[in-house]
mmCIF file of C-alpha atoms in Angstrom:
data_model
loop_
_atom_site.group_PDB
_atom_site.id
_atom_site.type_symbol
_atom_site.label_atom_id
_atom_site.label_comp_id
_atom_site.label_asym_id
_atom_site.label_seq_id
_atom_site.Cartn_x
_atom_site.Cartn_y
_atom_site.Cartn_z
ATOM 1 C CA MET A 1 -0.609 -0.164 0.470
ATOM 2 C CA LYS A 2 1.284 3.016 -0.602
ATOM 3 C CA ARG A 3 1.947 5.541 2.220
ATOM 4 C CA SER A 4 -0.400 8.206 0.247
ATOM 5 C CA SER A 5 -3.418 5.264 0.149
ATOM 6 C CA GLY A 6 -3.138 4.538 3.683
ATOM 7 C CA ALA A 7 -5.045 7.137 5.068
ATOM 8 C CA ARG A 8 -7.374 6.936 2.634
ATOM 9 C CA ILE A 9 -8.515 3.249 2.599
ATOM 10 C CA GLY A 10 -6.913 1.686 5.116
ATOM 11 C CA ALA A 11 -4.761 -1.441 4.506
ATOM 12 C CA THR A 12 -7.606 -3.357 9.223
ATOM 13 C CA LEU A 13 -12.463 -10.647 19.507
ATOM 14 C CA ALA A 14 -14.797 -9.727 22.546
ATOM 15 C CA VAL A 15 -15.665 -12.733 23.653
ATOM 16 C CA SER A 16 -19.374 -12.593 24.931
ATOM 17 C CA ALA A 17 -20.742 -14.865 27.607
ATOM 18 C CA LEU A 18 -24.406 -15.812 28.535
ATOM 19 C CA SER A 19 -25.850 -17.443 31.474
ATOM 20 C CA LEU A 20 -29.723 -18.311 32.124
ATOM 21 C CA ALA A 21 -30.905 -19.008 35.468
ATOM 22 C CA LEU A 22 -34.947 -21.703 34.689
ATOM 23 C CA ILE A 23 -37.135 -20.790 38.263
ATOM 24 C CA THR A 24 -40.341 -23.593 37.864
ATOM 25 C CA GLY A 25 -43.008 -23.284 40.193
ATOM 26 C CA CYS A 26 -43.234 -26.301 42.733
ATOM 27 C CA SER A 27 -47.563 -26.645 41.910
ATOM 28 C CA ASP A 28 -49.179 -28.320 39.279
ATOM 29 C CA SER A 29 -50.875 -25.324 38.782
ATOM 30 C CA GLY A 30 -47.846 -22.527 38.785
ATOM 31 C CA SER A 31 -46.643 -24.781 36.452
ATOM 32 C CA ASP A 32 -49.652 -24.230 34.240
ATOM 33 C CA ASP A 33 -49.343 -21.062 34.652
ATOM 34 C CA ALA A 34 -46.393 -20.948 33.993
ATOM 35 C CA LYS A 35 -47.107 -22.712 30.749
ATOM 36 C CA GLY A 36 -49.294 -20.107 30.007
ATOM 37 C CA THR A 37 -47.488 -17.066 30.101
ATOM 38 C CA ASP A 38 -44.534 -18.621 27.947
ATOM 39 C CA ALA A 39 -47.138 -19.433 25.348
ATOM 40 C CA LYS A 40 -48.269 -15.462 25.532
ATOM 41 C CA GLU A 41 -44.808 -14.238 25.748
ATOM 42 C CA SER A 42 -44.363 -16.412 22.147
ATOM 43 C CA ALA A 43 -46.828 -15.898 20.540
ATOM 44 C CA THR A 44 -46.072 -11.670 21.605
ATOM 45 C CA ALA A 45 -42.153 -12.336 20.351
ATOM 46 C CA SER A 46 -43.561 -13.657 17.007
ATOM 47 C CA SER A 47 -45.764 -10.842 16.216
ATOM 48 C CA ALA A 48 -43.097 -8.151 16.787
ATOM 49 C CA PRO A 49 -42.296 -6.549 13.841
ATOM 50 C CA ALA A 50 -38.603 -6.985 12.759
ATOM 51 C CA ALA A 51 -36.161 -4.711 12.871
ATOM 52 C CA LYS A 52 -36.190 -1.863 10.102
ATOM 53 C CA ALA A 53 -33.142 -0.185 8.310
ATOM 54 C CA LEU A 54 -32.743 3.267 8.877
ATOM 55 C CA THR A 55 -31.692 5.284 5.774
ATOM 56 C CA SER A 56 -28.599 7.115 4.581
ATOM 57 C CA ALA A 57 -30.018 9.972 5.307
ATOM 58 C CA GLU A 58 -31.019 8.945 8.870
ATOM 59 C CA LEU A 59 -27.390 7.742 9.490
ATOM 60 C CA GLU A 60 -25.981 11.242 8.091
ATOM 61 C CA LYS A 61 -27.567 12.413 11.331
ATOM 62 C CA LEU A 62 -25.986 10.070 13.486
ATOM 63 C CA LEU A 63 -22.794 10.793 12.703
ATOM 64 C CA LEU A 64 -20.048 12.965 15.029
ATOM 65 C CA ALA A 65 -20.490 15.908 14.270
ATOM 66 C CA LYS A 66 -18.446 19.627 15.544
ATOM 67 C CA GLY A 67 -19.407 19.353 19.368
ATOM 68 C CA ASP A 68 -19.828 15.888 19.828
ATOM 69 C CA ILE A 69 -16.119 15.417 20.768
ATOM 70 C CA LYS A 70 -14.200 17.841 22.003
ATOM 71 C CA GLY A 71 -10.840 18.038 20.571
ATOM 72 C CA TYR A 72 -12.235 16.397 17.417
ATOM 73 C CA GLU A 73 -12.850 17.923 14.651
ATOM 74 C CA ALA A 74 -15.796 15.884 12.672
ATOM 75 C CA GLU A 75 -15.168 16.343 8.261
ATOM 76 C CA SER A 76 -17.958 15.032 5.605
ATOM 77 C CA GLY A 77 -15.602 11.666 4.806
ATOM 78 C CA ASP A 78 -16.809 12.211 0.715
ATOM 79 C CA ASP A 79 -13.443 13.339 0.229
ATOM 80 C CA THR A 80 -11.634 10.661 1.319
ATOM 81 C CA LEU A 81 -13.477 8.053 1.643
ATOM 82 C CA PRO A 82 -14.039 5.309 -1.849
ATOM 83 C CA LYS A 83 -17.995 6.217 -2.288
ATOM 84 C CA SER A 84 -18.897 2.318 -3.070
ATOM 85 C CA LYS A 85 -17.827 -1.011 -2.655
ATOM 86 C CA SER A 86 -17.294 -1.610 -6.587
ATOM 87 C CA ASP A 87 -14.260 0.454 -5.254
ATOM 88 C CA VAL A 88 -12.783 -1.412 -3.621
ATOM 89 C CA LYS A 89 -11.899 -5.171 -4.631
ATOM 90 C CA THR A 90 -9.335 -8.109 -2.667
ATOM 91 C CA ASP A 91 -9.140 -10.830 -3.935
ATOM 92 C CA LYS A 92 -10.962 -13.473 -1.694
ATOM 93 C CA ALA A 93 -15.031 -12.840 -1.165
ATOM 94 C CA ALA A 94 -14.573 -13.426 2.611
ATOM 95 C CA CYS A 95 -12.524 -10.690 3.294
ATOM 96 C CA ASP A 96 -14.566 -8.581 1.321
ATOM 97 C CA PRO A 97 -16.335 -7.176 4.757
ATOM 98 C CA LEU A 98 -12.657 -6.561 5.856
ATOM 99 C CA ALA A 99 -11.521 -4.190 3.696
ATOM 100 C CA TRP A 100 -15.159 -2.602 3.723
ATOM 101 C CA ALA A 101 -15.099 -1.888 7.083
ATOM 102 C CA THR A 102 -11.158 -0.078 6.860
ATOM 103 C CA ALA A 103 -13.222 1.756 4.231
ATOM 104 C CA ALA A 104 -15.550 2.777 6.565
ATOM 105 C CA LEU A 105 -18.105 0.871 4.021
ATOM 106 C CA ALA A 106 -21.035 -0.962 5.327
ATOM 107 C CA PRO A 107 -19.206 -3.940 5.754
ATOM 108 C CA GLY A 108 -22.358 -6.443 5.789
ATOM 109 C CA ASP A 109 -25.786 -6.622 3.042
ATOM 110 C CA THR A 110 -27.091 -3.237 2.983
ATOM 111 C CA ASP A 111 -27.250 -0.442 0.623
ATOM 112 C CA ALA A 112 -28.001 2.272 3.826
ATOM 113 C CA ASN A 113 -24.021 3.345 4.491
ATOM 114 C CA ALA A 114 -22.931 7.347 6.146
ATOM 115 C CA SER A 115 -19.106 8.041 6.644
ATOM 116 C CA ASN A 116 -16.754 11.042 8.116
ATOM 117 C CA THR A 117 -13.934 12.381 9.936
ATOM 118 C CA LEU A 118 -12.707 12.993 12.880
ATOM 119 C CA THR A 119 -8.950 14.803 13.090
ATOM 120 C CA ALA A 120 -7.645 15.248 16.307
ATOM 121 C CA GLU A 121 -7.105 18.777 17.187
ATOM 122 C CA THR A 122 -3.212 20.551 16.897
ATOM 123 C CA SER A 123 -1.760 23.046 18.539
ATOM 124 C CA ALA A 124 -0.660 24.254 15.054
ATOM 125 C CA ALA A 125 -3.968 24.147 13.784
ATOM 126 C CA SER A 126 -4.836 27.477 15.233
ATOM 127 C CA LYS A 127 -2.024 29.608 14.574
ATOM 128 C CA ASP A 128 -1.697 31.286 10.564
ATOM 129 C CA PRO A 129 1.054 29.285 8.366
ATOM 130 C CA SER A 130 3.838 31.855 8.137
ATOM 131 C CA ASP A 131 3.727 31.969 11.909
ATOM 132 C CA LEU A 132 4.344 27.696 11.953
ATOM 133 C CA SER A 133 7.928 26.429 13.400
ATOM 134 C CA GLU A 134 9.702 23.926 12.177
ATOM 135 C CA ALA A 135 8.824 21.734 14.991
ATOM 136 C CA ASP A 136 5.301 22.667 14.111
ATOM 137 C CA ILE A 137 5.545 21.288 10.738
ATOM 138 C CA GLU A 138 6.400 18.133 11.664
ATOM 139 C CA ASN A 139 4.067 17.676 14.565
ATOM 140 C CA ALA A 140 1.655 18.821 11.896
ATOM 141 C CA PHE A 141 1.730 14.535 11.266
ATOM 142 C CA ASP A 142 1.732 13.878 14.591
ATOM 143 C CA VAL A 143 -2.492 13.526 14.443
ATOM 144 C CA SER A 144 -4.647 11.034 14.522
ATOM 145 C CA ILE A 145 -7.003 11.296 11.617
ATOM 146 C CA THR A 146 -10.357 8.383 12.589
ATOM 147 C CA PHE A 147 -12.428 7.262 9.262
ATOM 148 C CA VAL A 148 -16.127 6.219 10.792
ATOM 149 C CA GLY A 149 -18.390 4.772 9.007
ATOM 150 C CA LEU A 150 -22.323 3.794 9.701
ATOM 151 C CA SER A 151 -24.641 0.987 8.208
ATOM 152 C CA SER A 152 -28.076 -0.124 9.144
ATOM 153 C CA TYR A 153 -30.350 -3.100 8.087
ATOM 154 C CA ASP A 154 -33.754 -4.995 8.442
ATOM 155 C CA GLY A 155 -34.463 -8.089 10.545
ATOM 156 C CA ASP A 156 -30.891 -9.473 12.092
ATOM 157 C CA GLY A 157 -28.812 -8.294 8.696
ATOM 158 C CA ALA A 158 -26.681 -6.517 11.691
ATOM 159 C CA GLU A 159 -25.593 -10.112 13.282
ATOM 160 C CA LYS A 160 -25.067 -11.424 9.892
ATOM 161 C CA ALA A 161 -22.621 -8.724 9.054
ATOM 162 C CA MET A 162 -20.747 -8.773 12.524
ATOM 163 C CA LYS A 163 -20.076 -12.336 11.815
ATOM 164 C CA ALA A 164 -18.882 -12.401 7.999
ATOM 165 C CA VAL A 165 -16.383 -9.682 9.857
ATOM 166 C CA SER A 166 -15.762 -11.968 12.953
ATOM 167 C CA ASP A 167 -15.287 -15.397 9.880
ATOM 168 C CA GLY A 168 -13.649 -12.929 7.515
ATOM 169 C CA VAL A 169 -10.518 -12.409 10.242
ATOM 170 C CA THR A 170 -10.058 -16.104 10.072
ATOM 171 C CA ALA A 171 -10.198 -16.997 6.575
ATOM 172 C CA CYS A 172 -8.212 -14.475 5.880
ATOM 173 C CA SER A 173 -5.212 -14.925 8.873
ATOM 174 C CA GLY A 174 -2.620 -15.386 5.911
ATOM 175 C CA GLY A 175 -3.754 -12.266 3.871
ATOM 176 C CA TYR A 176 -5.280 -10.837 0.717
ATOM 177 C CA GLY A 177 -4.585 -8.466 -2.384
ATOM 178 C CA LEU A 178 -6.518 -5.582 -1.900
ATOM 179 C CA LYS A 179 -7.102 -2.606 -4.651
ATOM 180 C CA ALA A 180 -8.573 0.648 -3.864
ATOM 181 C CA GLU A 181 -10.080 3.881 -6.198
ATOM 182 C CA GLY A 182 -7.025 1.723 -8.668
ATOM 183 C CA GLU A 183 -4.146 1.754 -5.966
ATOM 184 C CA SER A 184 -3.122 -1.943 -5.362
ATOM 185 C CA SER A 185 -2.048 -3.644 -1.656
ATOM 186 C CA LYS A 186 -1.258 -6.522 -0.172
ATOM 187 C CA VAL A 187 -2.482 -6.887 3.149
ATOM 188 C CA THR A 188 -0.128 -9.866 4.217
ATOM 189 C CA LYS A 189 -1.498 -10.986 8.475
ATOM 190 C CA VAL A 190 -4.631 -10.453 9.604
ATOM 191 C CA ALA A 191 -4.971 -11.201 13.705
ATOM 192 C CA THR A 192 -8.091 -10.299 15.753
ATOM 193 C CA ALA A 193 -6.975 -7.784 18.659
ATOM 194 C CA LYS A 194 -8.605 -6.550 21.857
ATOM 195 C CA ALA A 195 -11.885 -4.553 21.221
ATOM 196 C CA SER A 196 -13.681 -2.348 23.214
ATOM 197 C CA GLY A 197 -16.378 -4.209 23.738
ATOM 198 C CA ALA A 198 -18.608 -0.858 23.423
ATOM 199 C CA GLY A 199 -22.389 -1.541 21.989
ATOM 200 C CA ASP A 200 -24.609 -5.071 22.037
ATOM 201 C CA GLU A 201 -21.048 -6.252 20.030
ATOM 202 C CA SER A 202 -18.000 -5.866 19.348
ATOM 203 C CA VAL A 203 -14.872 -6.986 17.145
ATOM 204 C CA ALA A 204 -11.171 -5.569 16.018
ATOM 205 C CA PHE A 205 -8.850 -6.555 14.146
ATOM 206 C CA ALA A 206 -5.197 -5.449 12.903
ATOM 207 C CA GLU A 207 -3.728 -6.118 9.924
ATOM 208 C CA ASP A 208 0.397 -6.241 8.622
ATOM 209 C CA VAL A 209 -0.090 -3.848 5.180
ATOM 210 C CA ASP A 210 3.303 -3.963 2.779
ATOM 211 C CA MET A 211 4.936 -0.712 2.444
ATOM 212 C CA ASP A 212 5.852 -1.323 -1.508
ATOM 213 C CA GLY A 213 8.714 -3.020 0.346
ATOM 214 C CA GLU A 214 9.557 -0.487 2.842
ATOM 215 C CA GLY A 215 8.747 -3.647 5.674
ATOM 216 C CA THR A 216 4.888 -3.810 7.627
ATOM 217 C CA ALA A 217 2.752 -1.441 9.160
ATOM 218 C CA THR A 218 -0.044 -2.422 10.938
ATOM 219 C CA PHE A 219 -3.585 -1.025 11.063
ATOM 220 C CA LEU A 220 -6.187 -1.550 12.967
ATOM 221 C CA THR A 221 -9.961 -1.563 12.736
ATOM 222 C CA GLU A 222 -12.844 -1.758 15.427
ATOM 223 C CA VAL A 223 -16.460 -2.911 14.295
ATOM 224 C CA VAL A 224 -19.152 -2.423 16.753
ATOM 225 C CA ARG A 225 -23.153 -3.294 16.827
ATOM 226 C CA LYS A 226 -25.872 -1.405 18.109
ATOM 227 C CA GLY A 227 -28.532 -2.709 17.538
ATOM 228 C CA ASN A 228 -29.790 -3.082 14.053
ATOM 229 C CA THR A 229 -26.689 -0.436 13.405
ATOM 230 C CA VAL A 230 -23.199 -1.286 12.519
ATOM 231 C CA ALA A 231 -19.658 1.064 13.722
ATOM 232 C CA THR A 232 -16.796 0.726 11.690
ATOM 233 C CA PHE A 233 -13.672 2.414 13.161
ATOM 234 C CA TYR A 234 -10.409 2.644 11.183
ATOM 235 C CA SER A 235 -6.793 5.567 12.596
ATOM 236 C CA VAL A 236 -4.450 6.721 11.210
ATOM 237 C CA ASN A 237 -0.986 8.722 12.441
ATOM 238 C CA LEU A 238 1.133 9.541 9.367
ATOM 239 C CA ALA A 239 3.876 10.560 11.668
ATOM 240 C CA ALA A 240 2.755 6.912 13.735
ATOM 241 C CA LEU A 241 3.558 5.255 10.336
ATOM 242 C CA GLY A 242 5.682 6.204 9.888
ATOM 243 C CA LYS A 243 7.923 5.167 12.694
ATOM 244 C CA GLY A 244 6.529 1.725 11.605
ATOM 245 C CA GLY A 245 4.067 2.301 14.687
ATOM 246 C CA LYS A 246 0.965 1.924 14.236
ATOM 247 C CA THR A 247 -2.074 3.764 15.240
ATOM 248 C CA GLU A 248 -5.160 3.081 18.444
ATOM 249 C CA ILE A 249 -8.238 3.648 18.232
ATOM 250 C CA PRO A 250 -8.984 6.571 20.272
ATOM 251 C CA ALA A 251 -11.499 5.440 22.385
ATOM 252 C CA GLU A 252 -13.182 8.653 23.231
ATOM 253 C CA VAL A 253 -13.760 8.704 19.701
ATOM 254 C CA VAL A 254 -15.505 4.722 19.418
ATOM 255 C CA THR A 255 -17.981 5.897 22.820
ATOM 256 C CA ALA A 256 -18.755 9.083 21.370
ATOM 257 C CA GLN A 257 -20.346 7.190 18.202
ATOM 258 C CA VAL A 258 -22.044 4.428 20.070
ATOM 259 C CA ALA A 259 -23.384 6.500 22.061
ATOM 260 C CA LYS A 260 -25.301 7.961 19.142
ATOM 261 C CA LEU A 261 -26.860 4.986 18.039
ATOM 262 C CA LYS A 262 -30.447 4.363 18.281
#
């Protein structure tokens, strides 16, 4: 992956436990009552309407905006991110959800999608260009940029999207080829990473990307589901990248964005 495209497209498990306690009555009448209650609850559940996907316009309103999170500037992702899934292709279908998530596109089957970028504010940003010192110029690249994508699904589509990402992490552990907006990249390794645990379900993964023969760089992506909405987060810091490091996804960005979801 070329360095110039790293920040644009992103070159990359929480484990949950469920316990159930069953309490039954001692008398025959109590047992019959319980069966009647179960039947009513079952009927109610079956008649409950399936989750309905939000529209792209509705998702736009749920994205973090200016003033929602201190220390960050929110900007439209229209000019920095791929416009559609057709702009992001891999050489292995199982890896598509991973590539889409890093590009702030919907990792699952839906047309409802919205995205933007959150850029950490720096002291140099408030200065006049003519007043910038050499240190200011060097530090200008030491800034975290997080690409955020929201997508919404009908029925159990959000759960299926999360499973597709989890399955992709396993299926693509040995890497995959990626082509985005005309530029080709090679992901050499995919591995699970520690997720934030936000929302109803979260998955995080790390991707090692070949930097045009100049070594590899590690990129992190996190995918969070809240109800039938899925949020994807991918961060880049060019200074850290240049030093062979990786960019952590700001926890405050994940927390603030998930809090806005319905």
